[in-house]
Amino acid sequence: MSTATLTIDLDALVANWRMLDAATPASTQTAAVVKADGYGLFADKVSKALAIGGARRFFVAAAEEGAMVRQTLGPGPEISVFSGHMDGDAALLRDHNLVPMLNSTEQLTRHIEALPGHPFGVQLDTGMNRLGMEHAEWAALRDLVIPLNPTLIMSHLACADDPGHPMNQAQLAEFHAMTDGLDIPRSLSATGGILLGPNYAFDLTRPGIGLYGGEPFVEARPVVTLDIPVIQCRDVAPGESVGYGNSWVADRPARIATIAAGYADGLIRAMSGKARLYSGIHSCPLVGRVSMDMLTVDVTHLPQDPDSLQLLGAMQTVDQVADAAGTIGYEILTSMAQRYRRIYTGIAA
Ligand SMILES: *Cc1c(COP(=O)(O)O)cnc(C)c1O
């Protein structure tokens, strides 16, 4: 077998959801964000486990994703769509009972015309300038929208992973200014916002990355383990090079393991010469460039040739790998290959 094995610990996933749930006041509900196919871990497995674990509300990016999650969860749990009501979404939203978070006057009009009486929420822009109605737009629409009983008013923080950033308080103040006095449930925080404290909790939180073991939830239990089989080991003499472009040259007799994953599996080239892999507790440097389907790793110091090396797991988090690659844990997770063999463990597996 020459594909890597990705092991997903569904008990750890549920434990992370419970910890984030416990981090906010009891009156605050905790949803689960399962967009991008459950941050690369497969939305069906992840949402089923979280539903068994207690989650009742789910968020996805697109209506198509929502339809898939609905198929997994059946009727009951509320599934909301961040991108709102796009042209062509009406049948999906209706047939799968999905709640669009309307982002603009245009989306509001489309929704009311296509699906009158169908539940919806409203997304407000409090400074991130990505999605949601702006202050003036909302001020003009509020009196028309409120009687239609939106299920939720939400916004999103731009800098919540940096607790000291002044943007957090600025967005909190703007969210209050736009929503205080309305008798509609409110949501501002994703993983980072939850960790900013109870002022940011409101009625509902929307954690994503923390569920999957990523920062800024540093207490998260690791959810993924990635073991990559060794295809071949060889001795390399001083002065010989390894891989494309001869970017690594041995300065001593070295033993090199070639392992079966590469940039086509989401292990981006930017981690060339920087990432580390593990054989048990022994750290082994990635040497040379990342190839499409292979990595070359210096295993000279190991007592014997390994059968496989571990990139993610107890010894190394997604964020440590992301640091080596100059990116963030979110990107490492969501880029993970479809071709990996996947093993789900835990009670919900
Ligand atoms: C992705 C996303 C989330 C979840 O964010 P995390 O940082 O992964 O917890 C919540 N809300 C919105 C609007 C998002 O786009």
PDB file of C-alpha atoms in Angstrom, residues 119-228:
ATOM      1  CA  PRO A 119     -36.521  30.909   7.383  1.00  0.00           C
ATOM      2  CA  PHE A 120     -33.446  33.066   6.954  1.00  0.00           C
ATOM      3  CA  GLY A 121     -30.803  34.880   8.952  1.00  0.00           C
ATOM      4  CA  VAL A 122     -28.946  38.098   8.295  1.00  0.00           C
ATOM      5  CA  GLN A 123     -25.198  38.577   8.120  1.00  0.00           C
ATOM      6  CA  LEU A 124     -23.877  42.029   8.966  1.00  0.00           C
ATOM      7  CA  ASP A 125     -20.504  43.497   8.103  1.00  0.00           C
ATOM      8  CA  THR A 126     -18.878  44.991  11.186  1.00  0.00           C
ATOM      9  CA  GLY A 127     -15.594  45.912   9.534  1.00  0.00           C
ATOM     10  CA  MET A 128     -14.124  42.852   7.871  1.00  0.00           C
ATOM     11  CA  ASN A 129     -15.518  43.931   4.497  1.00  0.00           C
ATOM     12  CA  ARG A 130     -16.026  40.413   3.242  1.00  0.00           C
ATOM     13  CA  LEU A 131     -19.645  39.342   3.646  1.00  0.00           C
ATOM     14  CA  GLY A 132     -22.730  40.959   5.084  1.00  0.00           C
ATOM     15  CA  MET A 133     -24.852  44.094   4.998  1.00  0.00           C
ATOM     16  CA  GLU A 134     -23.120  47.333   5.838  1.00  0.00           C
ATOM     17  CA  HIS A 135     -24.296  49.726   8.521  1.00  0.00           C
ATOM     18  CA  ALA A 136     -26.257  52.076   6.246  1.00  0.00           C
ATOM     19  CA  GLU A 137     -27.767  49.235   4.231  1.00  0.00           C
ATOM     20  CA  TRP A 138     -28.921  47.502   7.408  1.00  0.00           C
ATOM     21  CA  ALA A 139     -30.297  50.746   8.839  1.00  0.00           C
ATOM     22  CA  ALA A 140     -32.442  51.131   5.748  1.00  0.00           C
ATOM     23  CA  LEU A 141     -33.685  47.524   5.795  1.00  0.00           C
ATOM     24  CA  ARG A 142     -34.070  46.823   9.502  1.00  0.00           C
ATOM     25  CA  ASP A 143     -37.684  47.855   9.913  1.00  0.00           C
ATOM     26  CA  LEU A 144     -38.658  45.736   6.945  1.00  0.00           C
ATOM     27  CA  VAL A 145     -36.607  42.700   7.997  1.00  0.00           C
ATOM     28  CA  ILE A 146     -37.348  42.472  11.730  1.00  0.00           C
ATOM     29  CA  PRO A 147     -41.082  41.672  11.339  1.00  0.00           C
ATOM     30  CA  LEU A 148     -40.045  38.729   9.124  1.00  0.00           C
ATOM     31  CA  ASN A 149     -38.388  37.160  12.204  1.00  0.00           C
ATOM     32  CA  PRO A 150     -34.897  36.256  11.040  1.00  0.00           C
ATOM     33  CA  THR A 151     -33.620  33.219  12.949  1.00  0.00           C
ATOM     34  CA  LEU A 152     -30.243  34.858  13.576  1.00  0.00           C
ATOM     35  CA  ILE A 153     -28.259  38.046  13.119  1.00  0.00           C
ATOM     36  CA  MET A 154     -24.571  37.349  12.764  1.00  0.00           C
ATOM     37  CA  SER A 155     -21.252  38.946  11.973  1.00  0.00           C
ATOM     38  CA  HIS A 156     -17.659  37.696  11.810  1.00  0.00           C
ATOM     39  CA  LEU A 157     -14.456  38.886  13.475  1.00  0.00           C
ATOM     40  CA  ALA A 158     -11.382  39.606  11.348  1.00  0.00           C
ATOM     41  CA  CYS A 159      -8.664  39.425  14.034  1.00  0.00           C
ATOM     42  CA  ALA A 160     -10.046  37.151  16.757  1.00  0.00           C
ATOM     43  CA  ASP A 161      -6.914  34.962  16.716  1.00  0.00           C
ATOM     44  CA  ASP A 162      -5.053  37.979  18.135  1.00  0.00           C
ATOM     45  CA  PRO A 163      -6.730  38.769  21.482  1.00  0.00           C
ATOM     46  CA  GLY A 164      -4.962  42.117  21.873  1.00  0.00           C
ATOM     47  CA  HIS A 165      -5.963  43.430  18.477  1.00  0.00           C
ATOM     48  CA  PRO A 166      -8.076  46.627  18.723  1.00  0.00           C
ATOM     49  CA  MET A 167     -10.214  45.384  15.805  1.00  0.00           C
ATOM     50  CA  ASN A 168     -11.945  42.933  18.166  1.00  0.00           C
ATOM     51  CA  GLN A 169     -13.386  45.628  20.394  1.00  0.00           C
ATOM     52  CA  ALA A 170     -14.174  47.840  17.419  1.00  0.00           C
ATOM     53  CA  GLN A 171     -16.205  45.066  15.783  1.00  0.00           C
ATOM     54  CA  LEU A 172     -17.892  44.193  19.080  1.00  0.00           C
ATOM     55  CA  ALA A 173     -18.964  47.828  19.494  1.00  0.00           C
ATOM     56  CA  GLU A 174     -20.198  48.005  15.913  1.00  0.00           C
ATOM     57  CA  PHE A 175     -22.156  44.752  16.339  1.00  0.00           C
ATOM     58  CA  HIS A 176     -23.820  46.175  19.445  1.00  0.00           C
ATOM     59  CA  ALA A 177     -24.588  49.428  17.643  1.00  0.00           C
ATOM     60  CA  MET A 178     -26.206  47.545  14.766  1.00  0.00           C
ATOM     61  CA  THR A 179     -28.185  45.008  16.820  1.00  0.00           C
ATOM     62  CA  ASP A 180     -28.857  46.188  20.380  1.00  0.00           C
ATOM     63  CA  GLY A 181     -32.524  46.280  21.312  1.00  0.00           C
ATOM     64  CA  LEU A 182     -33.615  43.769  18.690  1.00  0.00           C
ATOM     65  CA  ASP A 183     -35.338  40.657  19.961  1.00  0.00           C
ATOM     66  CA  ILE A 184     -33.463  38.318  17.628  1.00  0.00           C
ATOM     67  CA  PRO A 185     -30.715  35.805  18.513  1.00  0.00           C
ATOM     68  CA  ARG A 186     -27.225  37.073  17.759  1.00  0.00           C
ATOM     69  CA  SER A 187     -23.893  35.453  16.874  1.00  0.00           C
ATOM     70  CA  LEU A 188     -20.471  37.070  16.525  1.00  0.00           C
ATOM     71  CA  SER A 189     -17.844  34.504  17.419  1.00  0.00           C
ATOM     72  CA  ALA A 190     -16.045  31.643  15.724  1.00  0.00           C
ATOM     73  CA  THR A 191     -13.250  29.749  17.538  1.00  0.00           C
ATOM     74  CA  GLY A 192     -11.122  32.838  18.181  1.00  0.00           C
ATOM     75  CA  GLY A 193     -14.049  34.925  19.400  1.00  0.00           C
ATOM     76  CA  ILE A 194     -15.116  32.261  21.904  1.00  0.00           C
ATOM     77  CA  LEU A 195     -11.682  32.559  23.510  1.00  0.00           C
ATOM     78  CA  LEU A 196     -12.010  36.358  23.799  1.00  0.00           C
ATOM     79  CA  GLY A 197     -14.471  35.902  26.652  1.00  0.00           C
ATOM     80  CA  PRO A 198     -18.176  36.004  27.500  1.00  0.00           C
ATOM     81  CA  ASN A 199     -18.750  39.489  26.029  1.00  0.00           C
ATOM     82  CA  TYR A 200     -18.259  37.950  22.619  1.00  0.00           C
ATOM     83  CA  ALA A 201     -20.519  34.920  23.146  1.00  0.00           C
ATOM     84  CA  PHE A 202     -24.028  36.359  22.524  1.00  0.00           C
ATOM     85  CA  ASP A 203     -26.664  33.667  21.827  1.00  0.00           C
ATOM     86  CA  LEU A 204     -24.770  31.366  19.488  1.00  0.00           C
ATOM     87  CA  THR A 205     -21.137  30.636  18.627  1.00  0.00           C
ATOM     88  CA  ARG A 206     -19.810  29.162  15.393  1.00  0.00           C
ATOM     89  CA  PRO A 207     -16.542  27.306  16.011  1.00  0.00           C
ATOM     90  CA  GLY A 208     -14.788  25.576  13.140  1.00  0.00           C
ATOM     91  CA  ILE A 209     -11.012  25.171  13.369  1.00  0.00           C
ATOM     92  CA  GLY A 210     -10.970  24.551  17.129  1.00  0.00           C
ATOM     93  CA  LEU A 211     -13.155  21.479  16.671  1.00  0.00           C
ATOM     94  CA  TYR A 212     -10.560  20.027  14.316  1.00  0.00           C
ATOM     95  CA  GLY A 213      -7.667  20.632  16.691  1.00  0.00           C
ATOM     96  CA  GLY A 214      -6.356  23.922  15.303  1.00  0.00           C
ATOM     97  CA  GLU A 215      -5.195  27.244  16.742  1.00  0.00           C
ATOM     98  CA  PRO A 216      -6.128  29.569  18.267  1.00  0.00           C
ATOM     99  CA  PHE A 217      -7.726  26.843  20.440  1.00  0.00           C
ATOM    100  CA  VAL A 218      -4.379  25.706  21.870  1.00  0.00           C
ATOM    101  CA  GLU A 219      -6.012  23.349  24.366  1.00  0.00           C
ATOM    102  CA  ALA A 220      -7.682  21.393  21.559  1.00  0.00           C
ATOM    103  CA  ARG A 221      -7.083  17.686  21.422  1.00  0.00           C
ATOM    104  CA  PRO A 222      -5.372  16.659  18.185  1.00  0.00           C
ATOM    105  CA  VAL A 223      -7.918  15.153  15.802  1.00  0.00           C
ATOM    106  CA  VAL A 224      -5.821  14.021  12.853  1.00  0.00           C
ATOM    107  CA  THR A 225      -2.868  11.673  12.511  1.00  0.00           C
ATOM    108  CA  LEU A 226      -1.112  11.338   9.178  1.00  0.00           C
ATOM    109  CA  ASP A 227       1.184   8.347   8.645  1.00  0.00           C
ATOM    110  CA  ILE A 228       3.072   8.171   5.361  1.00  0.00           C
TER     111      ILE A 228
END
